[in-house]
JSON list of C-alpha atoms and ligand atoms in Angstrom, two decimals:
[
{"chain": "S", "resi": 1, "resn": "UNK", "atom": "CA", "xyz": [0.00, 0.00, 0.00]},
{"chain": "S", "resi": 2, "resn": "UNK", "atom": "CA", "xyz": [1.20, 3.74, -0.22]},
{"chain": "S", "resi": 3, "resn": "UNK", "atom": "CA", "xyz": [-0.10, 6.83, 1.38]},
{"chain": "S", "resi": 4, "resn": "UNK", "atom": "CA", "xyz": [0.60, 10.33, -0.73]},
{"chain": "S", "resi": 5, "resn": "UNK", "atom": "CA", "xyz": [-0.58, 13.69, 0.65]},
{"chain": "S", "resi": 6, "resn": "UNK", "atom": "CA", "xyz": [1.38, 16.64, 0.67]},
{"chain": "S", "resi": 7, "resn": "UNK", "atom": "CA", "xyz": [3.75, 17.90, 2.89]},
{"chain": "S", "resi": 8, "resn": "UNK", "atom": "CA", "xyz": [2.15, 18.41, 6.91]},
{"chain": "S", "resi": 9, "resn": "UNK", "atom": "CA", "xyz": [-1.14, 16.56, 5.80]},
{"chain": "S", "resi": 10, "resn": "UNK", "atom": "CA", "xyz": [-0.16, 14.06, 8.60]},
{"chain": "S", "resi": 11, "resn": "UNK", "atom": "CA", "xyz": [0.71, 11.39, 6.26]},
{"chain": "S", "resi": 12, "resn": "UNK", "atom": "CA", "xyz": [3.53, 9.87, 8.21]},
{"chain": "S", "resi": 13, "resn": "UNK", "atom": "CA", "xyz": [1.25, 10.05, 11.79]},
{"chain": "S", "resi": 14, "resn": "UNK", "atom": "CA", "xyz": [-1.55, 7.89, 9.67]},
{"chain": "S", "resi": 15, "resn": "UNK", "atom": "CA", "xyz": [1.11, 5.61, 7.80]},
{"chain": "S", "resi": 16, "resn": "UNK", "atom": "CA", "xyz": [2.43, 4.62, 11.27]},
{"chain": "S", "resi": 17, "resn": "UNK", "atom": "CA", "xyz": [-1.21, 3.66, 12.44]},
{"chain": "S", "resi": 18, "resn": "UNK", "atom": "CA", "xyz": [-2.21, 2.32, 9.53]},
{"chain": "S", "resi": 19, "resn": "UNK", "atom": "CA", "xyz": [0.96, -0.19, 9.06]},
{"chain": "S", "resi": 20, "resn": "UNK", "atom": "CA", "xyz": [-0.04, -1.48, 12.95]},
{"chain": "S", "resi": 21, "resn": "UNK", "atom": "CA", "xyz": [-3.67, -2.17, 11.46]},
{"chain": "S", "resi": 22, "resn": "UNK", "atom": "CA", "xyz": [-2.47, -4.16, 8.31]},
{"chain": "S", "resi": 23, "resn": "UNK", "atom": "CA", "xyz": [0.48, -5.92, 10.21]},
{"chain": "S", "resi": 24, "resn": "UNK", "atom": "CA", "xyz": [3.34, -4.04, 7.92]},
{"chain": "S", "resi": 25, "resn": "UNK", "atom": "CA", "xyz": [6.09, -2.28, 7.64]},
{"chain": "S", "resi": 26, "resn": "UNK", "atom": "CA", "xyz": [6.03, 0.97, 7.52]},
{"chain": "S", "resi": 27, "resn": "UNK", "atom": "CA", "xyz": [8.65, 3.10, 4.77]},
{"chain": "S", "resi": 28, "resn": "UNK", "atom": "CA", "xyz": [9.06, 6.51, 5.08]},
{"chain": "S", "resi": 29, "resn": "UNK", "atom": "CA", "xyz": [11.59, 7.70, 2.15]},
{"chain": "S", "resi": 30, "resn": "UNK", "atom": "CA", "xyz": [11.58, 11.25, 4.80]},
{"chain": "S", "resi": 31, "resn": "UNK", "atom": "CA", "xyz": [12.37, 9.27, 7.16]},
{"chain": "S", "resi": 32, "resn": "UNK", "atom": "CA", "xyz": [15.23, 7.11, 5.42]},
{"chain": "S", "resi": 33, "resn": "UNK", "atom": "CA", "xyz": [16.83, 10.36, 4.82]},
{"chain": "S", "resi": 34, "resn": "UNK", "atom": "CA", "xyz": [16.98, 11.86, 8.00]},
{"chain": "S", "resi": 35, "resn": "UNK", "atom": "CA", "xyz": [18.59, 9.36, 9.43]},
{"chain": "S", "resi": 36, "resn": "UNK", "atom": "CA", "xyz": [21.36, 9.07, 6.86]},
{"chain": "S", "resi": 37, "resn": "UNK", "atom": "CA", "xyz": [21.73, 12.90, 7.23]},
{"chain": "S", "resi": 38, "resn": "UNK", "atom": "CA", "xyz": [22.10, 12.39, 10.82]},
{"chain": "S", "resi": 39, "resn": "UNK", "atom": "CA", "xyz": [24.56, 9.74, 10.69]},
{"chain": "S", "resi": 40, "resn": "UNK", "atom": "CA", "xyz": [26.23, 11.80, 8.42]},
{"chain": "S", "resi": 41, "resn": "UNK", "atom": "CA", "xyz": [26.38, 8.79, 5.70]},
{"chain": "S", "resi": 42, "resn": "UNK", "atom": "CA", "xyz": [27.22, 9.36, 2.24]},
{"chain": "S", "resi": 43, "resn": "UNK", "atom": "CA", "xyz": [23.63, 9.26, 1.09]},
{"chain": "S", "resi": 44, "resn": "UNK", "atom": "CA", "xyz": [22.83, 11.50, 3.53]},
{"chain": "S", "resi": 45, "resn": "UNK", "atom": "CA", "xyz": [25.63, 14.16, 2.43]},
{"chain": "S", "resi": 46, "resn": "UNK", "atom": "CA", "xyz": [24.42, 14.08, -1.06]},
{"chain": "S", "resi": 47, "resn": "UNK", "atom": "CA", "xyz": [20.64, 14.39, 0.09]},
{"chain": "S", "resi": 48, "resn": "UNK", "atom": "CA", "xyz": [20.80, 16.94, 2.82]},
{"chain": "S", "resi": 49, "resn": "UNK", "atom": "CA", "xyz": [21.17, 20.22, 0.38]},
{"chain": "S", "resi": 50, "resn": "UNK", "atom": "CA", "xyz": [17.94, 19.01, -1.64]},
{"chain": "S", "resi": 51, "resn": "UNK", "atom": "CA", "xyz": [16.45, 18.34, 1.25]},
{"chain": "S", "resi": 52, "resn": "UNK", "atom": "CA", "xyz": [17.49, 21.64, 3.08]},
{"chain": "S", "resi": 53, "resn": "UNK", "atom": "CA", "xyz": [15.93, 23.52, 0.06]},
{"chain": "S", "resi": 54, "resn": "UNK", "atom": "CA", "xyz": [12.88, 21.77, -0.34]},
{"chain": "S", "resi": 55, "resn": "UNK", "atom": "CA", "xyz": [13.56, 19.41, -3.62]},
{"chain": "S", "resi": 56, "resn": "UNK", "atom": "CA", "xyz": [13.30, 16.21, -4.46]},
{"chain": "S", "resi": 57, "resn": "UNK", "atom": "CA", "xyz": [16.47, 14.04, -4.01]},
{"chain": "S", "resi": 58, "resn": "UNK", "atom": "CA", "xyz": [17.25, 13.05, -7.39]},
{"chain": "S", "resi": 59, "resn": "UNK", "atom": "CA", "xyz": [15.48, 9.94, -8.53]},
{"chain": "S", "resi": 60, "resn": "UNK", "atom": "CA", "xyz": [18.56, 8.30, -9.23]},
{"chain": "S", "resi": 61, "resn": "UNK", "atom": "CA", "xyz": [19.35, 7.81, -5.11]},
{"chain": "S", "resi": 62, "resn": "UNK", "atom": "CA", "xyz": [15.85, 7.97, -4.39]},
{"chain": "S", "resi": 63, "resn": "UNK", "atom": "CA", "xyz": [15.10, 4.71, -6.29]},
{"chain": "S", "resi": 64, "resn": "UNK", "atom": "CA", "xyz": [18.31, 2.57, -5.54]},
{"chain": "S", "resi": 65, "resn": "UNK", "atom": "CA", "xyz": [17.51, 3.71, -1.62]},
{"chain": "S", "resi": 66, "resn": "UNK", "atom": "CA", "xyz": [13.78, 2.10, -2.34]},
{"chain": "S", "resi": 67, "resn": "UNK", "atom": "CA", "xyz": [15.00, -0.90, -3.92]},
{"chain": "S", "resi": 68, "resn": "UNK", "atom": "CA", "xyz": [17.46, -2.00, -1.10]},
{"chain": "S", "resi": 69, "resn": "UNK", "atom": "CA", "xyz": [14.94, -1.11, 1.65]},
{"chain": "S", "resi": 70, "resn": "UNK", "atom": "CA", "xyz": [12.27, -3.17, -0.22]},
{"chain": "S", "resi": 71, "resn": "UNK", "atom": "CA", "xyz": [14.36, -6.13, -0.25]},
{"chain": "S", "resi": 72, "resn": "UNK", "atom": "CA", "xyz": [15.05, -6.43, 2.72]},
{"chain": "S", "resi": 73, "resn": "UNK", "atom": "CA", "xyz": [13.08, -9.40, 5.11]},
{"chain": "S", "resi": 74, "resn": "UNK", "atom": "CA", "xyz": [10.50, -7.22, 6.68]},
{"chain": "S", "resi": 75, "resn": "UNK", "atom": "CA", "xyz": [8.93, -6.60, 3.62]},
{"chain": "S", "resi": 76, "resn": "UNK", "atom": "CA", "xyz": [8.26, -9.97, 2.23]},
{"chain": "S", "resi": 77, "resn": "UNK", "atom": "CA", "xyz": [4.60, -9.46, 4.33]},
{"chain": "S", "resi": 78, "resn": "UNK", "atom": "CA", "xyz": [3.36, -7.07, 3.11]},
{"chain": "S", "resi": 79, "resn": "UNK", "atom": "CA", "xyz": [4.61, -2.89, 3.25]},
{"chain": "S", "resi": 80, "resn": "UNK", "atom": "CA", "xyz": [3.11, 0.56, 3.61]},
{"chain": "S", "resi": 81, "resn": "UNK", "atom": "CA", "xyz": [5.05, 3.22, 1.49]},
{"chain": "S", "resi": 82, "resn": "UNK", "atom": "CA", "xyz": [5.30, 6.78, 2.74]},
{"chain": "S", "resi": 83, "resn": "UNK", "atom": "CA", "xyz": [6.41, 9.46, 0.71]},
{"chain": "S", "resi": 84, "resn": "UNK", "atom": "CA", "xyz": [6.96, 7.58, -2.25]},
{"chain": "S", "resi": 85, "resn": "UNK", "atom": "CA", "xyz": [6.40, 8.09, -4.88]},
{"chain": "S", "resi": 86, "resn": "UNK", "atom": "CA", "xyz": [6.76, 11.62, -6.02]},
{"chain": "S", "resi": 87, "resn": "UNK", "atom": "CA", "xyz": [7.78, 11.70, -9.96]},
{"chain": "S", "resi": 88, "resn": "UNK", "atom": "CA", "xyz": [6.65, 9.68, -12.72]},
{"chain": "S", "resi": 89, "resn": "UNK", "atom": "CA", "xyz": [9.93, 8.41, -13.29]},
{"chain": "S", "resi": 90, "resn": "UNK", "atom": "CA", "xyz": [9.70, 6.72, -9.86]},
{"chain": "S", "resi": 91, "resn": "UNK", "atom": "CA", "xyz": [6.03, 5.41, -10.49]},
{"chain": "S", "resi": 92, "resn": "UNK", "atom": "CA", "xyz": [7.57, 3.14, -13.10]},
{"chain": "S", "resi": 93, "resn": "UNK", "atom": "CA", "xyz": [10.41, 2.17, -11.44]},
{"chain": "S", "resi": 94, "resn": "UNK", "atom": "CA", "xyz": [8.26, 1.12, -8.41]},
{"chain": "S", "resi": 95, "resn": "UNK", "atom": "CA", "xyz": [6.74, -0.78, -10.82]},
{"chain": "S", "resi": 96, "resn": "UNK", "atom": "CA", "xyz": [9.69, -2.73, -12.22]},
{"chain": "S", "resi": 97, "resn": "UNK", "atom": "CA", "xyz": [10.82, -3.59, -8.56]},
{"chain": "S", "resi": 98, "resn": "UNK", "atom": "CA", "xyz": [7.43, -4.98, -7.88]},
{"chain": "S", "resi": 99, "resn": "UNK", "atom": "CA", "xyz": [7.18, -6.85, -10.77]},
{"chain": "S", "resi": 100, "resn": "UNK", "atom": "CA", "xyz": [10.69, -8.28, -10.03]},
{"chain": "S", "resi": 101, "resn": "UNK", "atom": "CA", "xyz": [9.41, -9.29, -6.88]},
{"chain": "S", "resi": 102, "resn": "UNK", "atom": "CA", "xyz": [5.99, -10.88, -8.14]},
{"chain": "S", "resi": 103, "resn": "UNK", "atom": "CA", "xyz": [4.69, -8.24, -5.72]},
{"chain": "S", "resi": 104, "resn": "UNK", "atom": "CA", "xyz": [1.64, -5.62, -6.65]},
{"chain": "S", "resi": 105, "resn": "UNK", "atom": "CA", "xyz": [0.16, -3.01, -4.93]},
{"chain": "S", "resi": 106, "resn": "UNK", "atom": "CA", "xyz": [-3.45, -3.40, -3.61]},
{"chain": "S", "resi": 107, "resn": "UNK", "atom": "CA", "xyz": [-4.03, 0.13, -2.26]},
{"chain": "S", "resi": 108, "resn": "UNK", "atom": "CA", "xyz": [-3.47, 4.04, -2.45]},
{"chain": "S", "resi": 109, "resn": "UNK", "atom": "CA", "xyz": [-4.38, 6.29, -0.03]},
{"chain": "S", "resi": 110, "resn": "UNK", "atom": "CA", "xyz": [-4.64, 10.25, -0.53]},
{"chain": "S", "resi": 111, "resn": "UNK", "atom": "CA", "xyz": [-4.53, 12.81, 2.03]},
{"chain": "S", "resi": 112, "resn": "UNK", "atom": "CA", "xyz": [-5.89, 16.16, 1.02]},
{"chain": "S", "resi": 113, "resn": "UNK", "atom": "CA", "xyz": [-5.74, 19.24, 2.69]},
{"chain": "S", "resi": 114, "resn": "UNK", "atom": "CA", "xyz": [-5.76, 22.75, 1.77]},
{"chain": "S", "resi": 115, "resn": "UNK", "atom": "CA", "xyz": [-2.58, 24.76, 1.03]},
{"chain": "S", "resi": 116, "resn": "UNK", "atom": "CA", "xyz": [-2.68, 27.47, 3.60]},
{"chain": "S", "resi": 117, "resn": "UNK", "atom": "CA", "xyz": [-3.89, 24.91, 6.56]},
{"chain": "S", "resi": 118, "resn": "UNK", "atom": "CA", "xyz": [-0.46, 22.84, 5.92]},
{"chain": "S", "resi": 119, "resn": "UNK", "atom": "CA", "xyz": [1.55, 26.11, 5.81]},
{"chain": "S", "resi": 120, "resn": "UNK", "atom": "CA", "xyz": [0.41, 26.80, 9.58]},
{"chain": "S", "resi": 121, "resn": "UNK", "atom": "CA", "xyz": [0.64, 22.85, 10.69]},
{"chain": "S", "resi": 122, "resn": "UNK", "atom": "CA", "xyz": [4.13, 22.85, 9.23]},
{"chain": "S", "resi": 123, "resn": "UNK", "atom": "CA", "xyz": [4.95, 26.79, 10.65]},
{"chain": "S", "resi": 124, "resn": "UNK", "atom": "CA", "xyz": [3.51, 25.11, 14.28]},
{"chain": "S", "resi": 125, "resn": "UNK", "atom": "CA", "xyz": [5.92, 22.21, 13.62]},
{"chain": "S", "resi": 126, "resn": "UNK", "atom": "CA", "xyz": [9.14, 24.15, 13.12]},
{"chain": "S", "resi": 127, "resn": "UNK", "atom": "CA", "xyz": [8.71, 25.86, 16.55]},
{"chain": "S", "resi": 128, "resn": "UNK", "atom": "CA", "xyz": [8.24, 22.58, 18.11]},
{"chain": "S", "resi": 129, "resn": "UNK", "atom": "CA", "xyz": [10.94, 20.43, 16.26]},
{"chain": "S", "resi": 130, "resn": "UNK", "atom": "CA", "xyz": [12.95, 22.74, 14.05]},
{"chain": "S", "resi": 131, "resn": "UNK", "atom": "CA", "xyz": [13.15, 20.26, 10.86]},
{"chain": "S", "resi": 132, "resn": "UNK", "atom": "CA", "xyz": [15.39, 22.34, 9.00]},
{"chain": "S", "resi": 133, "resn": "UNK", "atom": "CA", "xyz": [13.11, 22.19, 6.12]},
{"chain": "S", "resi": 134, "resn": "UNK", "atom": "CA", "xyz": [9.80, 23.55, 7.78]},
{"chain": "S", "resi": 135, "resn": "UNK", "atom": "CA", "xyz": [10.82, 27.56, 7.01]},
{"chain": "S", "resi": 136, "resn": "UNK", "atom": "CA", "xyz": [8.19, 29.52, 4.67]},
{"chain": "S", "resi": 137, "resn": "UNK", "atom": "CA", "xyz": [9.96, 29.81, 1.95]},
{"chain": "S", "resi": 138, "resn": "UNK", "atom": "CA", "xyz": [10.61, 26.06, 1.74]},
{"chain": "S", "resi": 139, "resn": "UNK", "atom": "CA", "xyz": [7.45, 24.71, 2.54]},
{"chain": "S", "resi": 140, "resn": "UNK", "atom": "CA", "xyz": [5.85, 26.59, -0.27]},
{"chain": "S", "resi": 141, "resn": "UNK", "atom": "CA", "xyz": [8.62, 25.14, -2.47]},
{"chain": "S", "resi": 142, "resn": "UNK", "atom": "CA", "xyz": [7.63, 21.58, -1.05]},
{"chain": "S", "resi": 143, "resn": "UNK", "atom": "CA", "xyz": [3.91, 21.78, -1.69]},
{"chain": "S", "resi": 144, "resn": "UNK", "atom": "CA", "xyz": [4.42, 23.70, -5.13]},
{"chain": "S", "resi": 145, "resn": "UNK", "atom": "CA", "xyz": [6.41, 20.62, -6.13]},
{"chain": "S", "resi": 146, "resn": "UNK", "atom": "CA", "xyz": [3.74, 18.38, -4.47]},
{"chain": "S", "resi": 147, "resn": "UNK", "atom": "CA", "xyz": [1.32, 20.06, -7.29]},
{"chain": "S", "resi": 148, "resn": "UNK", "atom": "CA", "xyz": [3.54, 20.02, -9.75]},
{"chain": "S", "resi": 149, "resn": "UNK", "atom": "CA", "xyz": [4.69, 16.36, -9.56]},
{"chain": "S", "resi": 150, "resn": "UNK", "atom": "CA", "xyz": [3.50, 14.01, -7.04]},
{"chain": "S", "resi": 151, "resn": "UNK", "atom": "CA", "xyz": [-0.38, 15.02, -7.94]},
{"chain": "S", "resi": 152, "resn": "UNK", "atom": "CA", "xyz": [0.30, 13.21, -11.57]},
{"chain": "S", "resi": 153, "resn": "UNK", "atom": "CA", "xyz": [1.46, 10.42, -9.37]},
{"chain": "S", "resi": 154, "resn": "UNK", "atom": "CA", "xyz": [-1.74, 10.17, -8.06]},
{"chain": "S", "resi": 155, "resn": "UNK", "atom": "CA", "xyz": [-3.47, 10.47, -11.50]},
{"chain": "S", "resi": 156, "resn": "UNK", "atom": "CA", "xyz": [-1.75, 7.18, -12.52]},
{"chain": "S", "resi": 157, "resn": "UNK", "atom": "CA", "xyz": [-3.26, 5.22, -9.62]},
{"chain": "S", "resi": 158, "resn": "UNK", "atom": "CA", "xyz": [-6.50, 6.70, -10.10]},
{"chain": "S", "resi": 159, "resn": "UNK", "atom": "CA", "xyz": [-6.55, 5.10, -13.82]},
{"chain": "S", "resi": 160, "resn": "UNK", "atom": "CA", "xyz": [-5.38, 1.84, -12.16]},
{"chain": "S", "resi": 161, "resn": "UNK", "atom": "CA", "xyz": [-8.55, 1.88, -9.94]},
{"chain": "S", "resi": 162, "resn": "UNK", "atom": "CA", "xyz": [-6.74, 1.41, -6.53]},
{"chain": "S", "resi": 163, "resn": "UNK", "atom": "CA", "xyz": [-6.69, 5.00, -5.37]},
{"chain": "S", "resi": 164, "resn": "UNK", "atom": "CA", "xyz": [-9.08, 6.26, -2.28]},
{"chain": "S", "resi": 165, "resn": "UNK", "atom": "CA", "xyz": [-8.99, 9.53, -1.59]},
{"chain": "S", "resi": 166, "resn": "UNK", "atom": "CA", "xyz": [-9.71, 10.63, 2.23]},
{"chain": "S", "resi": 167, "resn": "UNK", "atom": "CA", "xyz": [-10.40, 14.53, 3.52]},
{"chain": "S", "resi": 168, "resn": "UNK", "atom": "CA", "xyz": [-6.99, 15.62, 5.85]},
{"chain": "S", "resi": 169, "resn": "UNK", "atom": "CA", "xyz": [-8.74, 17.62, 7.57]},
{"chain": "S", "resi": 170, "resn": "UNK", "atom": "CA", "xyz": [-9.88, 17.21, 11.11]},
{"chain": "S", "resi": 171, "resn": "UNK", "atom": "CA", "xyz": [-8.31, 15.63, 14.04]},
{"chain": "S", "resi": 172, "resn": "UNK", "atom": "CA", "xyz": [-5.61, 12.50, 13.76]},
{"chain": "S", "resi": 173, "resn": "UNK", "atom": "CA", "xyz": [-8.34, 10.12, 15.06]},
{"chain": "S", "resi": 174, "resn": "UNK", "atom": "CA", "xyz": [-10.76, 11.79, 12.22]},
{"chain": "S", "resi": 175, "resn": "UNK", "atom": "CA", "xyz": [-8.41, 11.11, 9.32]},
{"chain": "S", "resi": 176, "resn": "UNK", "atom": "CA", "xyz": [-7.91, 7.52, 10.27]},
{"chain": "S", "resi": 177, "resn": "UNK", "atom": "CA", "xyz": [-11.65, 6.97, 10.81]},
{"chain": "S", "resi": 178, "resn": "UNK", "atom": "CA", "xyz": [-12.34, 8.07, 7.35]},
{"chain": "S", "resi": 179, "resn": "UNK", "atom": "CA", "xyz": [-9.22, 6.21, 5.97]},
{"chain": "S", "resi": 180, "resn": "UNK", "atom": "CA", "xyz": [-10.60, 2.83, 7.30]},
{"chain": "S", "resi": 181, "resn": "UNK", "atom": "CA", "xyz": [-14.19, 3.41, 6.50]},
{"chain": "S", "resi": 182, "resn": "UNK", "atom": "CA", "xyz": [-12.77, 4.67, 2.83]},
{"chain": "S", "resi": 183, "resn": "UNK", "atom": "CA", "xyz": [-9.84, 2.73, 2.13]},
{"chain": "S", "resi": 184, "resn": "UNK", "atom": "CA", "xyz": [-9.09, -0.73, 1.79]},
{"chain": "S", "resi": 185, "resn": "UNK", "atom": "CA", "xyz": [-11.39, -3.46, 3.12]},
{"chain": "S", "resi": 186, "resn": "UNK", "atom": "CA", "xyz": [-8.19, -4.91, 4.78]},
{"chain": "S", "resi": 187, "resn": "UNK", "atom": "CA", "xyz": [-8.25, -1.77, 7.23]},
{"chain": "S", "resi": 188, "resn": "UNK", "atom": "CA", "xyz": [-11.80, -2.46, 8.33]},
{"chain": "S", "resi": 189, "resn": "UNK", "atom": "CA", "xyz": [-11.13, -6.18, 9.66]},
{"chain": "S", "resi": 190, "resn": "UNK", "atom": "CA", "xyz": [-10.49, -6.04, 13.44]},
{"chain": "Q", "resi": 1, "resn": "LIG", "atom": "P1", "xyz": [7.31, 16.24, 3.35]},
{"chain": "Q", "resi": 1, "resn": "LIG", "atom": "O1", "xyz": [6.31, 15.35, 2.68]},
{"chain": "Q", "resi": 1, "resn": "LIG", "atom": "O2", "xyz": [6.79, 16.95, 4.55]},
{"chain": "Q", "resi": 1, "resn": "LIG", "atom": "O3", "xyz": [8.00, 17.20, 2.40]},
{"chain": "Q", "resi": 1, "resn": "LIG", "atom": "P2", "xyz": [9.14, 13.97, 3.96]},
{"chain": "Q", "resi": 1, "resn": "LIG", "atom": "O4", "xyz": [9.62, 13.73, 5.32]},
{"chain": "Q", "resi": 1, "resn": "LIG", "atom": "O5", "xyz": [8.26, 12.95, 3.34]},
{"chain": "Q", "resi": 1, "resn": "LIG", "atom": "O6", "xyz": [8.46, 15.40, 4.02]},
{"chain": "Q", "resi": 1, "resn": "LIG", "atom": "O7", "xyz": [10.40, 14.23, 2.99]},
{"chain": "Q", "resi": 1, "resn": "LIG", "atom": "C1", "xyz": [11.41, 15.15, 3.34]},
{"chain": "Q", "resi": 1, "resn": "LIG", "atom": "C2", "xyz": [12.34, 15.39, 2.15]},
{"chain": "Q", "resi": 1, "resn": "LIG", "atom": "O8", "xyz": [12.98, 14.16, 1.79]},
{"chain": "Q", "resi": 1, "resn": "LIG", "atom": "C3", "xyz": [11.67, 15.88, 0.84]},
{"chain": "Q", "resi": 1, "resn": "LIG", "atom": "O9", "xyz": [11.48, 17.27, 0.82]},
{"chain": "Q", "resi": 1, "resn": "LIG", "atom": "C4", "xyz": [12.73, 15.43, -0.18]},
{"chain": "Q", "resi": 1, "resn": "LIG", "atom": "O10", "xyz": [13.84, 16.29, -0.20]},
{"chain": "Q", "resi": 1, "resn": "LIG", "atom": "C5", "xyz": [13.18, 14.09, 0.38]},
{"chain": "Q", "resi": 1, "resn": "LIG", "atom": "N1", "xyz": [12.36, 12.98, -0.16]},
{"chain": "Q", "resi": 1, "resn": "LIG", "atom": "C6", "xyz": [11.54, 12.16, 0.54]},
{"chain": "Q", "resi": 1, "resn": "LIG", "atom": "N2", "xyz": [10.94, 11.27, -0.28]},
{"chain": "Q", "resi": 1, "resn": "LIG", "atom": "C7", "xyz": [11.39, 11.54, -1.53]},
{"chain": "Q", "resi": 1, "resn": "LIG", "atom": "C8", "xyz": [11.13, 11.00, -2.81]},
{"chain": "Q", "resi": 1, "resn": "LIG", "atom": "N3", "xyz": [10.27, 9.98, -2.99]},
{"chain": "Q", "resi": 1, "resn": "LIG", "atom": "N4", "xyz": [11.77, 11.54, -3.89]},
{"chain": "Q", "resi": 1, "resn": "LIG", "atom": "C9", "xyz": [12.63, 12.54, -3.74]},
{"chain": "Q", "resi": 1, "resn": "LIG", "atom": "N5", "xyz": [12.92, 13.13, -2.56]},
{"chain": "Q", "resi": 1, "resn": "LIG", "atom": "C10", "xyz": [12.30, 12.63, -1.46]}
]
């Protein structure tokens, strides 16, 4: 399964509550990154300056990263994808992993939620965590690309017939109400 929304619609709070419902793993590319940034890796050197302007990482990284996380043994039951993907370019190659694998997805979920609301949930989360990325000037950057790009992403799954899209709005337990009611019928078994 993977969960798209733009930048601050709570995407990674849901994925993590989701993943605990379906029994995966959840993959947050964000995630991935910030860790290699601060361990200082070499991934993390080369990400850190598109990440500190608001950019994607190039696809190039960004998919070899995916493919060694997705082959590792935690995945083999199943996996809940968080932040990617973004690009076209990365659509397909998710594909061509997949289809390595003999693996397919079974579910999209969209977050929505309007522009200026996830300017002042992002401004709200710079005061409390400082991500280095969470300044004005950046975020706009981040959800202009989110408009840009990753909304043709979700185009493509739409066509496919596995996409739900769920309102961001509201509280955390809200969203994930409406994501179970909405989403897959694997969310709604108990
Ligand atoms: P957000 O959705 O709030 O922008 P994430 O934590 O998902 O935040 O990602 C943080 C940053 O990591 C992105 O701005 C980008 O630089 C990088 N990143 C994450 N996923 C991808 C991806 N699929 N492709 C390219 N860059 C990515």
């Amino acid at each position: 399964m993977l969960i798209i929304g733009p930048p601050g619609s709570g995407k990674g709070t849901q994925a993590e509550r989701i993943s605990a419902r379906l029994g995966v793993v959840a993959i947050s590319t964000g995630d991935i990154f910030r860790a290699h940034v601060e361990g200082a890796s070499p991934l993390g050197v080369k990400a850190k300056k598109y990440m500190d302007s608001g950019d994607f990482v190039p696809d190039s990284v960004t998919n070899k990263m995916v493919r060694d996380r997705l082959s590792q043994s935690d995945v083999s039951g199943g996996f809940l994808l968080d932040g990617y993907p973004r690009t076209a370019a990365q659509v397909d190659y998710l594909d061509e992993v997949l289809a390595e694998a003999c693996q397919k997805l079974d579910a999209v979920l969209q977050l929505t939620t309007e522009d200026e609301e996830l300017v002042t949930r992002l401004l709200r989360r710079a005061k409390e965590t400082g991500r280095s990325d969470d300044t004005e000037t950046v975020i706009r950057h981040r959800l202009d690309l989110y408009h840009e790009q990753t909304e043709a992403v979700v185009a493509r799954y739409a066509e496919r017939g596995i996409l739900t899209t769920v309102d961001g709005m509201g509280s955390v337990d809200e969203v994930t109400n409406r994501a179970v009611l909405a989403g897959p019928r694997q969310l709604s078994r108990d």
